[in-house]
Each structure stands twice: as structure tokens, then as C-alpha cells.
PDB file of C-alpha atoms and ligand atoms in Angstrom:
ATOM      1  CA  MET A   1      -4.625  -7.063  -6.658  1.00  0.00           C
ATOM      2  CA  ILE A   2      -7.473  -4.676  -5.731  1.00  0.00           C
ATOM      3  CA  ASP A   3     -10.055  -5.397  -3.019  1.00  0.00           C
ATOM      4  CA  GLY A   4     -13.661  -4.281  -3.381  1.00  0.00           C
ATOM      5  CA  LEU A   5     -14.148  -4.435  -7.152  1.00  0.00           C
ATOM      6  CA  PRO A   6     -17.585  -5.556  -8.402  1.00  0.00           C
ATOM      7  CA  ASP A   7     -17.839  -9.154  -9.661  1.00  0.00           C
ATOM      8  CA  GLY A   8     -16.506  -9.676 -13.170  1.00  0.00           C
ATOM      9  CA  LEU A   9     -13.840  -6.961 -12.951  1.00  0.00           C
ATOM     10  CA  THR A  10     -10.132  -7.572 -12.416  1.00  0.00           C
ATOM     11  CA  ALA A  11      -7.172  -5.247 -12.015  1.00  0.00           C
ATOM     12  CA  ARG A  12      -3.589  -5.375 -13.197  1.00  0.00           C
ATOM     13  CA  HIS A  13      -0.716  -2.971 -13.722  1.00  0.00           C
ATOM     14  CA  PRO A  14      -0.784  -1.361 -17.191  1.00  0.00           C
ATOM     15  CA  THR A  15       1.633  -1.949 -20.043  1.00  0.00           C
ATOM     16  CA  VAL A  16       2.528   0.329 -22.925  1.00  0.00           C
ATOM     17  CA  GLU A  17      -0.177  -1.393 -25.015  1.00  0.00           C
ATOM     18  CA  ASP A  18      -2.759   0.168 -22.699  1.00  0.00           C
ATOM     19  CA  HIS A  19      -1.767   3.726 -23.636  1.00  0.00           C
ATOM     20  CA  PRO A  20      -3.954   4.031 -26.787  1.00  0.00           C
ATOM     21  CA  ARG A  21      -6.794   2.158 -25.064  1.00  0.00           C
ATOM     22  CA  VAL A  22      -6.894   4.686 -22.225  1.00  0.00           C
ATOM     23  CA  LEU A  23      -6.571   7.688 -24.563  1.00  0.00           C
ATOM     24  CA  ALA A  24      -9.504   6.320 -26.586  1.00  0.00           C
ATOM     25  CA  VAL A  25     -11.931   6.500 -23.635  1.00  0.00           C
ATOM     26  CA  LEU A  26     -11.004   9.910 -22.210  1.00  0.00           C
ATOM     27  CA  GLU A  27     -13.568  11.951 -24.116  1.00  0.00           C
ATOM     28  CA  THR A  28     -16.508   9.651 -23.411  1.00  0.00           C
ATOM     29  CA  TRP A  29     -15.562   9.124 -19.798  1.00  0.00           C
ATOM     30  CA  TRP A  30     -15.035  12.844 -19.095  1.00  0.00           C
ATOM     31  CA  GLY A  31     -18.275  13.683 -20.915  1.00  0.00           C
ATOM     32  CA  GLY A  32     -16.631  16.368 -23.047  1.00  0.00           C
ATOM     33  CA  LEU A  33     -15.873  18.481 -19.955  1.00  0.00           C
ATOM     34  CA  LYS A  34     -14.571  21.960 -20.979  1.00  0.00           C
ATOM     35  CA  GLY A  35     -15.097  21.252 -24.703  1.00  0.00           C
ATOM     36  CA  GLU A  36     -12.236  21.051 -27.202  1.00  0.00           C
ATOM     37  CA  ALA A  37      -9.786  22.807 -24.891  1.00  0.00           C
ATOM     38  CA  GLY A  38     -10.567  20.240 -22.185  1.00  0.00           C
ATOM     39  CA  ALA A  39     -10.071  17.344 -24.600  1.00  0.00           C
ATOM     40  CA  LEU A  40      -6.639  18.635 -25.623  1.00  0.00           C
ATOM     41  CA  GLU A  41      -5.650  19.223 -21.990  1.00  0.00           C
ATOM     42  CA  ARG A  42      -6.624  15.660 -21.050  1.00  0.00           C
ATOM     43  CA  ALA A  43      -4.856  14.038 -24.004  1.00  0.00           C
ATOM     44  CA  LEU A  44      -1.668  15.953 -23.179  1.00  0.00           C
ATOM     45  CA  LEU A  45      -1.883  14.876 -19.547  1.00  0.00           C
ATOM     46  CA  LEU A  46      -1.315  11.250 -20.515  1.00  0.00           C
ATOM     47  CA  PRO A  47       1.728  10.898 -22.756  1.00  0.00           C
ATOM     48  CA  ARG A  48       3.081   7.421 -23.401  1.00  0.00           C
ATOM     49  CA  LEU A  49       5.746   7.782 -20.719  1.00  0.00           C
ATOM     50  CA  TYR A  50       3.204   7.064 -17.969  1.00  0.00           C
ATOM     51  CA  PHE A  51       2.631   3.633 -19.533  1.00  0.00           C
ATOM     52  CA  GLN A  52       6.356   3.020 -19.809  1.00  0.00           C
ATOM     53  CA  HIS A  53       7.834   4.352 -16.591  1.00  0.00           C
ATOM     54  CA  PHE A  54       5.018   4.517 -14.000  1.00  0.00           C
ATOM     55  CA  THR A  55       3.364   1.143 -14.519  1.00  0.00           C
ATOM     56  CA  THR A  56       4.068  -0.467 -11.139  1.00  0.00           C
ATOM     57  CA  THR A  57       2.188   2.279  -9.295  1.00  0.00           C
ATOM     58  CA  SER A  58      -0.721   2.439 -11.756  1.00  0.00           C
ATOM     59  CA  TYR A  59      -3.700   0.174 -12.457  1.00  0.00           C
ATOM     60  CA  VAL A  60      -6.140  -0.737 -15.189  1.00  0.00           C
ATOM     61  CA  VAL A  61      -9.435  -2.501 -14.416  1.00  0.00           C
ATOM     62  CA  GLU A  62     -11.042  -4.715 -17.062  1.00  0.00           C
ATOM     63  CA  HIS A  63     -14.136  -6.791 -17.715  1.00  0.00           C
ATOM     64  CA  ARG A  64     -13.729 -10.522 -18.374  1.00  0.00           C
ATOM     65  CA  ASP A  65     -13.664  -9.828 -22.130  1.00  0.00           C
ATOM     66  CA  GLY A  66     -10.812  -7.358 -21.680  1.00  0.00           C
ATOM     67  CA  GLN A  67     -12.900  -4.209 -22.128  1.00  0.00           C
ATOM     68  CA  LEU A  68     -11.518  -1.306 -20.115  1.00  0.00           C
ATOM     69  CA  ALA A  69     -13.582  -0.399 -17.034  1.00  0.00           C
ATOM     70  CA  ALA A  70     -11.315   2.006 -15.112  1.00  0.00           C
ATOM     71  CA  PHE A  71      -7.733   3.197 -14.674  1.00  0.00           C
ATOM     72  CA  LEU A  72      -5.552   5.016 -12.176  1.00  0.00           C
ATOM     73  CA  VAL A  73      -2.175   6.511 -13.050  1.00  0.00           C
ATOM     74  CA  GLY A  74      -0.078   7.347 -10.013  1.00  0.00           C
ATOM     75  CA  PHE A  75       3.469   7.407  -8.715  1.00  0.00           C
ATOM     76  CA  MET A  76       5.655   7.881  -5.665  1.00  0.00           C
ATOM     77  CA  SER A  77       7.083  11.407  -5.564  1.00  0.00           C
ATOM     78  CA  GLN A  78      10.814  11.479  -6.282  1.00  0.00           C
ATOM     79  CA  SER A  79      11.333  14.819  -4.536  1.00  0.00           C
ATOM     80  CA  GLU A  80       8.968  14.484  -1.550  1.00  0.00           C
ATOM     81  CA  PRO A  81       9.791  11.198   0.202  1.00  0.00           C
ATOM     82  CA  ASP A  82       6.536  11.376   2.212  1.00  0.00           C
ATOM     83  CA  THR A  83       4.278  11.826  -0.791  1.00  0.00           C
ATOM     84  CA  ALA A  84       2.462   9.683  -3.336  1.00  0.00           C
ATOM     85  CA  TYR A  85       0.645  11.334  -6.251  1.00  0.00           C
ATOM     86  CA  VAL A  86      -2.447  10.332  -8.231  1.00  0.00           C
ATOM     87  CA  HIS A  87      -2.030  11.865 -11.653  1.00  0.00           C
ATOM     88  CA  PHE A  88      -5.173  10.670 -13.435  1.00  0.00           C
ATOM     89  CA  VAL A  89      -8.120   8.427 -12.648  1.00  0.00           C
ATOM     90  CA  GLY A  90     -11.219   7.472 -14.599  1.00  0.00           C
ATOM     91  CA  VAL A  91     -14.104   5.028 -14.343  1.00  0.00           C
ATOM     92  CA  ASP A  92     -16.463   4.061 -17.198  1.00  0.00           C
ATOM     93  CA  PRO A  93     -19.622   6.193 -16.643  1.00  0.00           C
ATOM     94  CA  ALA A  94     -21.728   3.025 -16.960  1.00  0.00           C
ATOM     95  CA  LEU A  95     -20.019   1.832 -13.759  1.00  0.00           C
ATOM     96  CA  HIS A  96     -20.040   5.021 -11.693  1.00  0.00           C
ATOM     97  CA  GLY A  97     -21.219   4.792  -8.094  1.00  0.00           C
ATOM     98  CA  ARG A  98     -20.218   1.144  -7.636  1.00  0.00           C
ATOM     99  CA  GLY A  99     -17.136   1.735  -5.526  1.00  0.00           C
ATOM    100  CA  ILE A 100     -14.564   1.264  -8.302  1.00  0.00           C
ATOM    101  CA  GLY A 101     -12.935   4.667  -7.838  1.00  0.00           C
ATOM    102  CA  GLN A 102     -12.785   4.078  -4.105  1.00  0.00           C
ATOM    103  CA  ALA A 103     -11.298   0.595  -4.628  1.00  0.00           C
ATOM    104  CA  LEU A 104      -8.602   2.028  -6.929  1.00  0.00           C
ATOM    105  CA  TYR A 105      -7.673   4.670  -4.365  1.00  0.00           C
ATOM    106  CA  GLY A 106      -7.737   2.055  -1.583  1.00  0.00           C
ATOM    107  CA  ALA A 107      -5.191  -0.032  -3.486  1.00  0.00           C
ATOM    108  CA  PHE A 108      -3.070   3.043  -4.197  1.00  0.00           C
ATOM    109  CA  PHE A 109      -3.156   4.069  -0.521  1.00  0.00           C
ATOM    110  CA  GLU A 110      -1.896   0.584   0.433  1.00  0.00           C
ATOM    111  CA  LEU A 111       0.863   0.818  -2.131  1.00  0.00           C
ATOM    112  CA  ALA A 112       1.798   4.284  -0.885  1.00  0.00           C
ATOM    113  CA  ARG A 113       1.991   3.035   2.710  1.00  0.00           C
ATOM    114  CA  ALA A 114       4.149   0.108   1.586  1.00  0.00           C
ATOM    115  CA  HIS A 115       6.539   2.681   0.088  1.00  0.00           C
ATOM    116  CA  GLY A 116       6.608   4.604   3.384  1.00  0.00           C
ATOM    117  CA  ARG A 117       4.432   7.471   2.106  1.00  0.00           C
ATOM    118  CA  ARG A 118       2.208   9.388   4.529  1.00  0.00           C
ATOM    119  CA  VAL A 119       0.508  11.850   2.187  1.00  0.00           C
ATOM    120  CA  VAL A 120      -1.383  11.450  -1.105  1.00  0.00           C
ATOM    121  CA  ARG A 121      -1.843  14.421  -3.407  1.00  0.00           C
ATOM    122  CA  CYS A 122      -3.726  15.078  -6.625  1.00  0.00           C
ATOM    123  CA  VAL A 123      -5.349  17.980  -8.469  1.00  0.00           C
ATOM    124  CA  THR A 124      -8.493  18.564 -10.481  1.00  0.00           C
ATOM    125  CA  SER A 125     -10.009  21.435 -12.421  1.00  0.00           C
ATOM    126  CA  PRO A 126     -12.584  23.636 -10.659  1.00  0.00           C
ATOM    127  CA  GLU A 127     -15.206  22.682 -13.284  1.00  0.00           C
ATOM    128  CA  ASN A 128     -14.949  19.010 -12.303  1.00  0.00           C
ATOM    129  CA  THR A 129     -17.407  19.095  -9.414  1.00  0.00           C
ATOM    130  CA  ALA A 130     -17.872  15.284  -9.510  1.00  0.00           C
ATOM    131  CA  SER A 131     -14.161  14.790  -8.937  1.00  0.00           C
ATOM    132  CA  GLN A 132     -14.241  17.293  -6.073  1.00  0.00           C
ATOM    133  CA  ALA A 133     -17.187  15.501  -4.416  1.00  0.00           C
ATOM    134  CA  PHE A 134     -15.494  12.125  -4.870  1.00  0.00           C
ATOM    135  CA  HIS A 135     -12.156  13.228  -3.414  1.00  0.00           C
ATOM    136  CA  THR A 136     -13.817  14.990  -0.490  1.00  0.00           C
ATOM    137  CA  ARG A 137     -15.801  11.799   0.228  1.00  0.00           C
ATOM    138  CA  LEU A 138     -12.521   9.859   0.244  1.00  0.00           C
ATOM    139  CA  GLY A 139     -11.135  12.122   2.958  1.00  0.00           C
ATOM    140  CA  PHE A 140      -9.094  14.543   0.858  1.00  0.00           C
ATOM    141  CA  THR A 141      -8.857  18.199   1.863  1.00  0.00           C
ATOM    142  CA  ALA A 142      -9.345  20.612  -1.043  1.00  0.00           C
ATOM    143  CA  SER A 143      -7.472  23.877  -1.547  1.00  0.00           C
ATOM    144  CA  MET A 144      -9.123  26.989  -2.912  1.00  0.00           C
ATOM    145  CA  PRO A 145      -8.785  27.101  -6.721  1.00  0.00           C
ATOM    146  CA  VAL A 146      -5.261  28.234  -7.635  1.00  0.00           C
ATOM    147  CA  ASP A 147      -5.063  30.341 -10.809  1.00  0.00           C
ATOM    148  CA  ASP A 148      -2.408  29.358 -13.369  1.00  0.00           C
ATOM    149  CA  TYR A 149      -1.458  26.342 -11.208  1.00  0.00           C
ATOM    150  CA  ASP A 150      -0.585  24.205 -14.250  1.00  0.00           C
ATOM    151  CA  GLY A 151       0.243  27.075 -16.603  1.00  0.00           C
ATOM    152  CA  PRO A 152      -1.527  30.167 -17.972  1.00  0.00           C
ATOM    153  CA  GLY A 153      -5.294  29.781 -17.619  1.00  0.00           C
ATOM    154  CA  LEU A 154      -5.028  26.300 -16.072  1.00  0.00           C
ATOM    155  CA  THR A 155      -6.667  26.722 -12.680  1.00  0.00           C
ATOM    156  CA  ARG A 156      -6.573  23.733 -10.326  1.00  0.00           C
ATOM    157  CA  VAL A 157      -7.975  22.611  -6.988  1.00  0.00           C
ATOM    158  CA  ALA A 158      -5.274  20.704  -5.066  1.00  0.00           C
ATOM    159  CA  PHE A 159      -6.210  17.771  -2.822  1.00  0.00           C
ATOM    160  CA  THR A 160      -4.294  16.360   0.115  1.00  0.00           C
ATOM    161  CA  ARG A 161      -5.003  13.197   2.098  1.00  0.00           C
ATOM    162  CA  VAL A 162      -2.942  12.112   5.097  1.00  0.00           C
ATOM    163  CA  LEU A 163      -2.754   8.324   5.317  1.00  0.00           C
ATOM    164  CA  GLU A 164      -3.604   6.609   8.589  1.00  0.00           C
ATOM    165  CA  LEU A 165      -0.993   4.138   9.766  1.00  0.00           C
ATOM    166  CA  ALA A 166      -1.939   0.614   8.686  1.00  0.00           C
TER     167      ALA A 166
HETATM  168  C1  COA B   1     -14.674  10.660 -10.033  1.00  0.00           C
HETATM  169  C2  COA B   1     -14.810   9.172 -10.371  1.00  0.00           C
HETATM  170  C3  COA B   1     -13.399   8.589 -10.547  1.00  0.00           C
HETATM  171  C4  COA B   1     -15.517   8.439  -9.218  1.00  0.00           C
HETATM  172  O1  COA B   1     -15.514   7.045  -9.487  1.00  0.00           O
HETATM  173  P1  COA B   1     -16.708   6.086  -8.967  1.00  0.00           P
HETATM  174  O2  COA B   1     -16.252   4.690  -9.155  1.00  0.00           O
HETATM  175  O3  COA B   1     -17.986   6.480  -9.585  1.00  0.00           O
HETATM  176  O4  COA B   1     -16.767   6.458  -7.413  1.00  0.00           O
HETATM  177  P2  COA B   1     -17.163   5.474  -6.189  1.00  0.00           P
HETATM  178  O5  COA B   1     -18.370   4.706  -6.588  1.00  0.00           O
HETATM  179  O6  COA B   1     -15.972   4.704  -5.770  1.00  0.00           O
HETATM  180  O7  COA B   1     -17.559   6.537  -5.086  1.00  0.00           O
HETATM  181  C5  COA B   1     -16.867   6.694  -3.854  1.00  0.00           C
HETATM  182  C6  COA B   1     -17.607   7.712  -3.020  1.00  0.00           C
HETATM  183  O8  COA B   1     -17.584   8.984  -3.695  1.00  0.00           O
HETATM  184  C7  COA B   1     -18.907   9.443  -3.918  1.00  0.00           C
HETATM  185  N1  COA B   1     -19.011  10.030  -5.248  1.00  0.00           N
HETATM  186  C8  COA B   1     -18.514   9.547  -6.411  1.00  0.00           C
HETATM  187  N2  COA B   1     -18.859  10.349  -7.449  1.00  0.00           N
HETATM  188  C9  COA B   1     -19.615  11.339  -6.907  1.00  0.00           C
HETATM  189  C10 COA B   1     -20.287  12.455  -7.470  1.00  0.00           C
HETATM  190  N3  COA B   1     -20.261  12.696  -8.783  1.00  0.00           N
HETATM  191  N4  COA B   1     -20.978  13.276  -6.632  1.00  0.00           N
HETATM  192  C11 COA B   1     -21.030  13.044  -5.298  1.00  0.00           C
HETATM  193  N5  COA B   1     -20.402  11.967  -4.701  1.00  0.00           N
HETATM  194  C12 COA B   1     -19.705  11.140  -5.506  1.00  0.00           C
HETATM  195  C13 COA B   1     -19.776   8.185  -3.899  1.00  0.00           C
HETATM  196  O9  COA B   1     -21.117   8.482  -3.563  1.00  0.00           O
HETATM  197  C14 COA B   1     -19.084   7.352  -2.840  1.00  0.00           C
HETATM  198  O10 COA B   1     -19.473   7.770  -1.549  1.00  0.00           O
HETATM  199  P3  COA B   1     -20.311   6.769  -0.577  1.00  0.00           P
HETATM  200  O11 COA B   1     -19.295   5.736  -0.161  1.00  0.00           O
HETATM  201  O12 COA B   1     -20.747   7.652   0.513  1.00  0.00           O
HETATM  202  O13 COA B   1     -21.403   6.197  -1.409  1.00  0.00           O
HETATM  203  C15 COA B   1     -15.668   8.964 -11.647  1.00  0.00           C
HETATM  204  O14 COA B   1     -16.871   9.703 -11.491  1.00  0.00           O
HETATM  205  C16 COA B   1     -15.007   9.398 -12.946  1.00  0.00           C
HETATM  206  O15 COA B   1     -14.260   8.631 -13.547  1.00  0.00           O
HETATM  207  N6  COA B   1     -15.298  10.630 -13.419  1.00  0.00           N
HETATM  208  C17 COA B   1     -14.805  11.107 -14.713  1.00  0.00           C
HETATM  209  C18 COA B   1     -13.313  11.278 -14.691  1.00  0.00           C
HETATM  210  C19 COA B   1     -12.833  12.198 -13.590  1.00  0.00           C
HETATM  211  O16 COA B   1     -13.397  13.250 -13.348  1.00  0.00           O
HETATM  212  N7  COA B   1     -11.738  11.777 -12.900  1.00  0.00           N
HETATM  213  C20 COA B   1     -11.200  12.503 -11.735  1.00  0.00           C
HETATM  214  C21 COA B   1     -10.402  13.684 -12.071  1.00  0.00           C
HETATM  215  S1  COA B   1      -8.821  13.287 -12.807  1.00  0.00           S
END
């Protein structure tokens, strides 16, 4: 389902049973970024609905024993027919730098193309410099930080990536 994953890891689309499993890793995987406020923000970014209604455009990656290794939650925009959107992505810190994030995005780009999408968008917080470096490396263009983008005090950097034709 996903090319380029390290040996021993497999990908599938999530089910609703994956919701608590993903919530349970957010704090460790994000390294407590932005403290308690950051933890609350992240938990609220992933309500159950993503694991009910956006499963066919999302992925979980697991070890052979079923332990969670990575996830990507994304969807095809309903209002912008050209656009696909990556809402949330995370890789177990023990596996960083092994191409898993890139492999997840590669699969999502393919899916987006198959749905006729030409642009992929996502956002991150200005404090998340690792995410900014990763997205820039993957060919995304970053905006300047936009104050109150996601609500009062919730500044975001917005990323855009135009997809090459297959
Ligand atoms: C950002 C994240 C998804 C990257 O996943 P990853 O599997 O480690 O990334 P990859 O190994 O696929 O890296 C792809 C490219 O990005 C670069 N990259 C990844 N993380 C980087 C970092 N922190 N700093 C600089 N470059 C980075 C890699 O060097 C690689 O480039 P290369 O091909 O030239 O070697 C992962 O660090 C993560 O889960 N972070 C915590 C959660 C998070 O911030 N999610 C994103 C915001 S929602």
C-alpha cells in the first residue's frame, strides 16, 4: 500500500479502533511541544470523526506485532476540487530519519493525483521547526506565520506543494 517503508513495517487505512491508539502516542511523539496548551491543541485536532469519515485517505503504519509506528490523516478537499489536505502526521521518534514520513506523503501524493488533485496543503505551528524542515525538504513552499490562523493565539505556517503530473 505504501512504497519505501523500512522492513518490518506495513501500512493500512485506519479504522475507528485506531483513534485511541493514535491519541495515546501524541504527547510522546510530539515531545511535549508547547507544553500543556500544545497537548490540548493536538488532542482536539484529532476527534473521532477523522477515524470514521476520512479513513480511505489516511494511513497507519505498524510493526509486525501491531505496535503503531506512524500515521497520516488526510483528505480530499470538498470545496477546492484541485486540493488535497494533510491534516496530521506523526512518526515514532525512534524511527525518525528513516524515510517513513516521506513514504507516507509519497503515498498520499499518489492518492491525491488519482483523485485529480494538483495541490497538497497542510499547516504547522511556527514552533515546530522539525515539521517546517521536513515539509520544505519534501518540496512544500511555506508561508510567513499567519497570526490567529486557526483561532485567537493559534499562529500557523501554511504549506503548499504543487504535484507533478504522474
Ligand atoms: C516531521 C516528521 C513527520 C518527519 O518524519 P520522518 O519519518 O522522520 O522524516 P523522513 O525520514 O521521511 O525525512 C524526509 C526528509 O526530511 C528531512 N527531515 C525530516 N525531519 C527533519 C528535521 N527534523 N530536520 C531537518 N530535516 C528533516 C530528512 O532529512 C529527509 O531529507 P533527506 O531525504 O534529504 O534525508 C517526524 O519528525 C514527526 O513525526 N515529528 C513529530 C510530529 C510532527 O511534528 N508532525 C508534523 C506536524 S503535524
